[in-house]
Amino acid sequence: MKVLVTGASGFVGGRLAAALEEAGHEVAAMTRRPESYEGAGTPVAGDVGDEDSLRSALTGCAAAYYLVHSLGDEDFERKDADAARAFARAAAAAGVGRIVYLGGLGRDGDQLSRHLRSRREVERLLGETGVPVTVLRAGIVVGHGGVSWEMTRQLVAHLPAMVTPRWVHTRTQPIAVADVVRYLVGVLDAPEAEGRVFEVGGPEVLTYLQMLSRVADIQNRHLFVVPVPLLTPQLSSRWLALVTDVDVTTGRSLIDSMSIEVVVTDDAIRSVVPFEPMDYDEMVMTALVERARDRRDQDRQRRGGWLSRGARR
């Protein structure tokens, strides 16, 4: 079937577009800059801030994956809500049969963070025009290029000793990006997944401190941790911005969510898309190998550029 993937050049979207093509689907890869898109599928112009462009991008699509968010923006709640409304209207107008959305884990009865409340609102708004929505809710997604994973990796790489706020003792259920993609592809061909909400996670429930320690162990690094319970989310986000590539605004949204326990309470997805997800050590090693390959490829491209420039002189 013909499927639209929003965020096709992103962390999850790029992998998903390739996996859908491999599964035999016709992929329309939505991007604001189709002329520079180099990933899987056929690039189509589209912007969630421009409803007319969405209607054009969705034309002829039987299903659509919604993978965009404005997490790095101070006004992300309003922007994400407006974008979800526009996408829902455009999908209904184009006759799309199903929307698949990747949201965030967290029990509805808990005091959710702004980030997680926004994800819930997007779920609701996407279905507002009557198009069935399949939702996958995930916690930390581990893979090269993912913001949460990069934050974890860089903290371990840059700080042999670190002060840690209270959120490092919060439990979460990390999942490999490859397994998220496998679930996203799998629900598309499962009629019983239509209109349902699924929780996805790896096989282990870990605290953030345990995750940091495991990454350090895998890389033969010693991690010395000093707990500082009074370190506020605002101070934590500024601290993250100093020692990682995560900006203050994104860091604050992530840290607010890290104070909320996000674990799978219903594993119904396992009967719809049955397979054994990677354990934490495997997903970490996979991410590290991907990063090493990416750096090696970039080095080769740079050396090729230098040789080419030298030959022209």
CSV table of C-alpha atoms in Angstrom, one decimal:
chain,number,residue,atom,x,y,z
A,1,MET,CA,0.0,0.0,0.0
A,2,LYS,CA,1.0,3.6,-0.3
A,3,VAL,CA,2.1,5.0,3.0
A,4,LEU,CA,3.1,8.5,4.1
A,5,VAL,CA,5.9,8.9,6.6
A,6,THR,CA,6.2,12.3,8.3
A,7,GLY,CA,9.6,13.1,9.8
A,8,ALA,CA,11.2,10.8,7.2
A,9,SER,CA,14.6,12.3,7.7
A,10,GLY,CA,14.4,11.9,11.5
A,11,PHE,CA,15.8,9.4,14.0
A,12,VAL,CA,12.8,7.0,13.8
A,13,GLY,CA,11.3,8.1,10.4
A,14,GLY,CA,14.4,7.4,8.4
A,15,ARG,CA,14.6,3.9,9.6
A,16,LEU,CA,10.9,3.4,9.3
A,17,ALA,CA,10.8,4.5,5.6
A,18,ALA,CA,13.5,2.0,4.8
A,19,ALA,CA,11.8,-0.8,6.7
A,20,LEU,CA,8.4,-0.1,5.0
A,21,GLU,CA,10.1,-0.2,1.6
A,22,GLU,CA,11.7,-3.5,2.4
A,23,ALA,CA,8.3,-4.8,3.5
A,24,GLY,CA,7.0,-4.0,0.0
A,25,HIS,CA,5.1,-0.8,0.7
A,26,GLU,CA,5.2,2.4,-1.5
A,27,VAL,CA,6.6,5.1,0.7
A,28,ALA,CA,6.0,8.8,0.4
A,29,ALA,CA,8.7,10.4,2.5
A,30,MET,CA,7.4,13.8,3.8
A,31,THR,CA,10.0,16.5,4.2
A,32,ARG,CA,10.2,20.3,4.1
A,33,ARG,CA,13.2,20.0,1.7
A,34,PRO,CA,12.5,17.2,-0.8
A,35,GLU,CA,15.3,18.4,-3.1
A,36,SER,CA,17.9,17.4,-0.5
A,37,TYR,CA,16.3,14.2,0.8
A,38,GLU,CA,18.5,11.1,0.4
A,39,GLY,CA,16.6,8.5,2.3
A,40,ALA,CA,14.2,5.7,1.4
A,41,GLY,CA,11.0,6.3,-0.4
A,42,THR,CA,9.9,9.1,-2.8
A,43,PRO,CA,10.3,12.5,-1.2
A,44,VAL,CA,7.2,14.7,-1.1
A,45,ALA,CA,7.0,18.3,0.1
A,46,GLY,CA,5.0,18.8,3.3
A,47,ASP,CA,5.0,20.9,6.5
A,48,VAL,CA,2.7,20.3,9.5
A,49,GLY,CA,2.3,24.1,9.7
A,50,ASP,CA,0.8,24.2,6.2
A,51,GLU,CA,-2.4,22.2,5.9
A,52,ASP,CA,-2.6,22.6,2.1
A,53,SER,CA,0.8,21.0,1.8
A,54,LEU,CA,-0.4,18.1,4.0
A,55,ARG,CA,-3.4,17.5,1.8
A,56,SER,CA,-1.1,17.3,-1.2
A,57,ALA,CA,1.4,15.0,0.5
A,58,LEU,CA,-1.4,12.6,1.7
A,59,THR,CA,-3.1,12.3,-1.7
A,60,GLY,CA,-3.4,8.6,-2.6
A,61,CYS,CA,-2.1,7.3,0.7
A,62,ALA,CA,-3.9,4.4,2.5
A,63,ALA,CA,-2.1,5.1,5.8
A,64,ALA,CA,0.1,7.7,7.4
A,65,TYR,CA,2.7,7.7,10.1
A,66,TYR,CA,2.8,10.7,12.4
A,67,LEU,CA,6.3,11.1,13.9
A,68,VAL,CA,6.8,14.9,14.3
A,69,HIS,CA,7.0,17.0,17.4
A,70,SER,CA,8.2,20.4,18.5
A,71,LEU,CA,10.0,19.3,21.7
A,72,GLY,CA,12.8,21.9,21.3
A,73,ASP,CA,10.4,24.8,21.1
A,74,GLU,CA,9.3,26.7,24.3
A,75,ASP,CA,5.7,26.7,22.9
A,76,PHE,CA,5.7,23.1,21.9
A,77,GLU,CA,2.3,22.2,23.4
A,78,ARG,CA,0.4,24.7,21.2
A,79,LYS,CA,2.5,24.0,18.1
A,80,ASP,CA,2.1,20.2,18.4
A,81,ALA,CA,-1.7,20.6,19.0
A,82,ASP,CA,-2.1,22.9,16.0
A,83,ALA,CA,-0.1,20.5,13.8
A,84,ALA,CA,-2.1,17.4,15.0
A,85,ARG,CA,-5.4,19.2,14.2
A,86,ALA,CA,-4.2,20.2,10.7
A,87,PHE,CA,-2.9,16.7,10.0
A,88,ALA,CA,-6.2,15.1,11.2
A,89,ARG,CA,-8.2,17.4,8.9
A,90,ALA,CA,-5.9,16.8,5.9
A,91,ALA,CA,-5.9,13.0,6.5
A,92,ALA,CA,-9.7,12.9,6.5
A,93,ALA,CA,-9.9,15.1,3.4
A,94,ALA,CA,-7.5,12.8,1.6
A,95,GLY,CA,-9.4,9.6,2.5
A,96,VAL,CA,-6.5,8.1,4.6
A,97,GLY,CA,-7.6,4.8,6.2
A,98,ARG,CA,-5.4,4.9,9.3
A,99,ILE,CA,-2.9,7.1,11.2
A,100,VAL,CA,-0.1,5.4,13.2
A,101,TYR,CA,1.4,7.6,15.9
A,102,LEU,CA,4.4,7.1,18.2
A,103,GLY,CA,3.6,8.6,21.6
A,104,GLY,CA,5.0,8.4,25.1
A,105,LEU,CA,4.6,5.9,27.9
A,106,GLY,CA,3.1,7.0,31.2
A,107,ARG,CA,-0.1,6.0,33.2
A,108,ASP,CA,-3.0,8.4,32.5
A,109,GLY,CA,-3.8,8.6,36.2
A,110,ASP,CA,-0.3,9.9,37.0
A,111,GLN,CA,0.7,13.6,37.2
A,112,LEU,CA,2.2,13.6,33.7
A,113,SER,CA,4.9,16.1,32.5
A,114,ARG,CA,4.0,18.8,30.0
A,115,HIS,CA,5.8,16.7,27.4
A,116,LEU,CA,3.8,13.6,28.1
A,117,ARG,CA,0.5,15.5,28.4
A,118,SER,CA,1.2,17.0,25.0
A,119,ARG,CA,1.7,13.5,23.6
A,120,ARG,CA,-1.7,12.4,25.0
A,121,GLU,CA,-3.4,15.5,23.5
A,122,VAL,CA,-1.8,14.8,20.1
A,123,GLU,CA,-3.2,11.2,20.3
A,124,ARG,CA,-6.7,12.6,20.9
A,125,LEU,CA,-6.5,15.3,18.2
A,126,LEU,CA,-5.3,13.0,15.5
A,127,GLY,CA,-8.5,11.0,15.8
A,128,GLU,CA,-10.8,14.0,16.0
A,129,THR,CA,-11.9,13.9,12.4
A,130,GLY,CA,-12.8,10.2,12.5
A,131,VAL,CA,-9.7,8.6,10.9
A,132,PRO,CA,-8.7,5.5,13.0
A,133,VAL,CA,-5.5,6.0,15.0
A,134,THR,CA,-3.1,3.3,16.1
A,135,VAL,CA,-0.9,4.6,18.9
A,136,LEU,CA,2.4,3.1,20.1
A,137,ARG,CA,3.6,4.5,23.4
A,138,ALA,CA,7.3,4.2,24.1
A,139,GLY,CA,9.7,5.4,26.8
A,140,ILE,CA,13.4,5.8,26.2
A,141,VAL,CA,14.2,4.8,22.6
A,142,VAL,CA,17.9,3.7,22.3
A,143,GLY,CA,19.7,4.1,19.0
A,144,HIS,CA,22.4,6.2,17.3
A,145,GLY,CA,21.1,9.7,16.7
A,146,GLY,CA,18.2,9.6,19.3
A,147,VAL,CA,18.2,12.6,21.7
A,148,SER,CA,17.6,10.5,24.9
A,149,TRP,CA,20.3,8.0,23.9
A,150,GLU,CA,22.8,10.7,23.0
A,151,MET,CA,22.2,12.4,26.3
A,152,THR,CA,23.0,9.1,28.1
A,153,ARG,CA,26.0,8.3,26.0
A,154,GLN,CA,27.5,11.8,26.3
A,155,LEU,CA,27.0,11.9,30.0
A,156,VAL,CA,29.0,8.7,30.4
A,157,ALA,CA,31.7,9.8,27.9
A,158,HIS,CA,32.2,13.3,29.4
A,159,LEU,CA,31.8,12.8,33.1
A,160,PRO,CA,33.7,10.1,35.0
A,161,ALA,CA,32.1,11.6,38.1
A,162,MET,CA,28.7,13.3,38.1
A,163,VAL,CA,26.2,14.8,40.5
A,164,THR,CA,22.8,13.3,40.0
A,165,PRO,CA,19.4,14.6,40.7
A,166,ARG,CA,16.5,12.6,42.0
A,167,TRP,CA,15.2,11.6,38.6
A,168,VAL,CA,18.1,9.1,38.1
A,169,HIS,CA,16.2,6.7,40.4
A,170,THR,CA,13.1,6.8,38.3
A,171,ARG,CA,12.2,3.5,36.5
A,172,THR,CA,11.8,3.3,32.8
A,173,GLN,CA,11.6,0.6,30.2
A,174,PRO,CA,14.0,1.4,27.3
A,175,ILE,CA,13.5,-0.1,23.8
A,176,ALA,CA,15.8,-0.3,20.8
A,177,VAL,CA,14.9,1.9,17.9
A,178,ALA,CA,15.0,-1.1,15.6
A,179,ASP,CA,12.3,-2.8,17.7
A,180,VAL,CA,10.2,0.4,17.7
A,181,VAL,CA,10.4,0.3,13.9
A,182,ARG,CA,9.5,-3.4,13.8
A,183,TYR,CA,6.4,-2.7,15.9
A,184,LEU,CA,5.4,0.3,13.7
A,185,VAL,CA,5.7,-1.8,10.5
A,186,GLY,CA,3.9,-4.7,12.1
A,187,VAL,CA,0.8,-2.9,13.2
A,188,LEU,CA,0.2,-1.6,9.7
A,189,ASP,CA,-0.7,-5.1,8.4
A,190,ALA,CA,-2.7,-6.1,11.5
A,191,PRO,CA,-6.4,-5.3,11.2
A,192,GLU,CA,-6.8,-5.8,15.0
A,193,ALA,CA,-4.5,-2.9,15.7
A,194,GLU,CA,-6.8,-0.3,14.2
A,195,GLY,CA,-7.9,2.3,16.7
A,196,ARG,CA,-6.0,0.8,19.6
A,197,VAL,CA,-3.3,2.1,22.0
A,198,PHE,CA,-0.3,-0.2,22.6
A,199,GLU,CA,2.6,0.1,25.1
A,200,VAL,CA,6.0,-0.9,23.8
A,201,GLY,CA,9.3,-1.5,25.7
A,202,GLY,CA,12.3,-3.8,25.9
A,203,PRO,CA,12.5,-6.7,28.3
A,204,GLU,CA,14.1,-4.8,31.2
A,205,VAL,CA,12.8,-2.2,33.6
A,206,LEU,CA,15.8,0.0,34.7
A,207,THR,CA,16.4,3.2,36.6
A,208,TYR,CA,18.2,6.0,34.7
A,209,LEU,CA,21.2,5.4,37.0
A,210,GLN,CA,21.3,1.7,36.1
A,211,MET,CA,21.2,2.6,32.4
A,212,LEU,CA,24.1,5.1,32.9
A,213,SER,CA,26.1,2.5,34.8
A,214,ARG,CA,25.5,-0.3,32.2
A,215,VAL,CA,26.7,2.0,29.4
A,216,ALA,CA,29.8,2.8,31.4
A,217,ASP,CA,30.4,-0.9,32.1
A,218,ILE,CA,30.1,-1.8,28.4
A,219,GLN,CA,32.7,0.8,27.5
A,220,ASN,CA,35.0,-0.2,30.4
A,221,ARG,CA,34.5,3.2,32.1
A,222,HIS,CA,34.3,3.9,35.8
A,223,LEU,CA,31.3,6.0,36.8
A,224,PHE,CA,31.4,7.8,40.2
A,225,VAL,CA,28.0,9.2,41.1
A,226,VAL,CA,27.2,11.8,43.8
A,227,PRO,CA,23.5,12.1,44.5
A,228,VAL,CA,22.2,15.7,44.9
A,229,PRO,CA,18.4,15.4,45.7
A,230,LEU,CA,17.9,19.2,45.6
A,231,LEU,CA,19.1,19.7,42.0
A,232,THR,CA,16.1,21.3,40.3
A,233,PRO,CA,14.8,20.4,36.8
A,234,GLN,CA,15.9,23.9,35.6
A,235,LEU,CA,19.4,23.5,37.0
A,236,SER,CA,19.5,19.9,35.6
A,237,SER,CA,18.7,21.1,32.1
A,238,ARG,CA,21.4,23.8,32.2
A,239,TRP,CA,23.8,21.2,33.5
A,240,LEU,CA,22.9,18.9,30.6
A,241,ALA,CA,23.4,21.7,28.1
A,242,LEU,CA,26.9,22.3,29.4
A,243,VAL,CA,28.1,18.6,29.1
A,244,THR,CA,26.0,17.3,26.2
A,245,ASP,CA,24.6,18.5,22.8
A,246,VAL,CA,21.1,18.7,24.3
A,247,ASP,CA,19.8,22.3,24.4
A,248,VAL,CA,18.3,23.7,27.5
A,249,THR,CA,14.7,23.7,26.2
A,250,THR,CA,14.8,20.1,25.0
A,251,GLY,CA,16.7,19.0,28.2
A,252,ARG,CA,14.0,20.6,30.4
A,253,SER,CA,11.2,18.7,28.6
A,254,LEU,CA,13.1,15.5,28.9
A,255,ILE,CA,14.0,15.9,32.5
A,256,ASP,CA,10.4,16.8,33.5
A,257,SER,CA,9.4,13.5,31.9
A,258,MET,CA,12.2,11.6,33.6
A,259,SER,CA,10.6,12.2,37.0
A,260,ILE,CA,7.7,10.1,35.9
A,261,GLU,CA,7.9,6.3,35.9
A,262,VAL,CA,7.3,5.0,32.4
A,263,VAL,CA,7.0,1.3,32.2
A,264,VAL,CA,4.8,-1.1,30.2
A,265,THR,CA,1.7,-2.1,32.1
A,266,ASP,CA,-0.1,-3.9,29.2
A,267,ASP,CA,1.9,-6.1,26.7
A,268,ALA,CA,-0.9,-6.7,24.3
A,269,ILE,CA,1.4,-5.6,21.4
A,270,ARG,CA,3.3,-8.9,21.9
A,271,SER,CA,0.4,-10.9,20.6
A,272,VAL,CA,-0.2,-8.6,17.6
A,273,VAL,CA,3.5,-8.3,16.5
A,274,PRO,CA,5.2,-11.2,18.2
A,275,PHE,CA,9.0,-11.2,18.5
A,276,GLU,CA,11.7,-10.9,21.3
A,277,PRO,CA,12.9,-7.3,21.7
A,278,MET,CA,16.6,-6.6,22.4
A,279,ASP,CA,17.8,-6.5,26.0
A,280,TYR,CA,19.5,-3.2,27.2
A,281,ASP,CA,23.1,-4.3,26.7
A,282,GLU,CA,22.4,-5.4,23.1
A,283,MET,CA,20.6,-2.1,22.2
A,284,VAL,CA,23.5,-0.1,23.6
A,285,MET,CA,26.1,-2.1,21.7
A,286,THR,CA,24.1,-1.8,18.5
A,287,ALA,CA,23.9,2.0,19.0
A,288,LEU,CA,27.6,2.3,19.7
A,289,VAL,CA,28.5,0.2,16.6
A,290,GLU,CA,26.2,2.4,14.4
A,291,ARG,CA,27.9,5.5,15.7
A,292,ALA,CA,31.3,4.1,15.0
A,293,ARG,CA,30.3,3.2,11.4
A,294,ASP,CA,28.8,6.6,10.9
A,295,ARG,CA,32.0,8.4,12.1
A,296,ARG,CA,34.1,6.1,9.9
A,297,ASP,CA,31.9,7.0,6.9
A,298,GLN,CA,32.1,10.7,7.6
A,299,ASP,CA,35.9,10.4,7.9
A,300,ARG,CA,36.0,8.7,4.5
A,301,GLN,CA,33.9,11.4,2.9
A,302,ARG,CA,36.1,14.1,4.4
A,303,ARG,CA,39.3,12.4,3.1
A,304,GLY,CA,37.6,12.0,-0.3
A,305,GLY,CA,36.8,15.7,-0.3
A,306,TRP,CA,40.4,16.6,0.6
A,307,LEU,CA,41.8,14.4,-2.1
A,308,SER,CA,39.4,15.8,-4.7
A,309,ARG,CA,40.3,19.4,-3.8
A,310,GLY,CA,44.0,18.5,-3.9
A,311,ALA,CA,43.7,17.0,-7.4
A,312,ARG,CA,42.1,20.2,-8.7
A,313,ARG,CA,44.9,22.4,-7.5
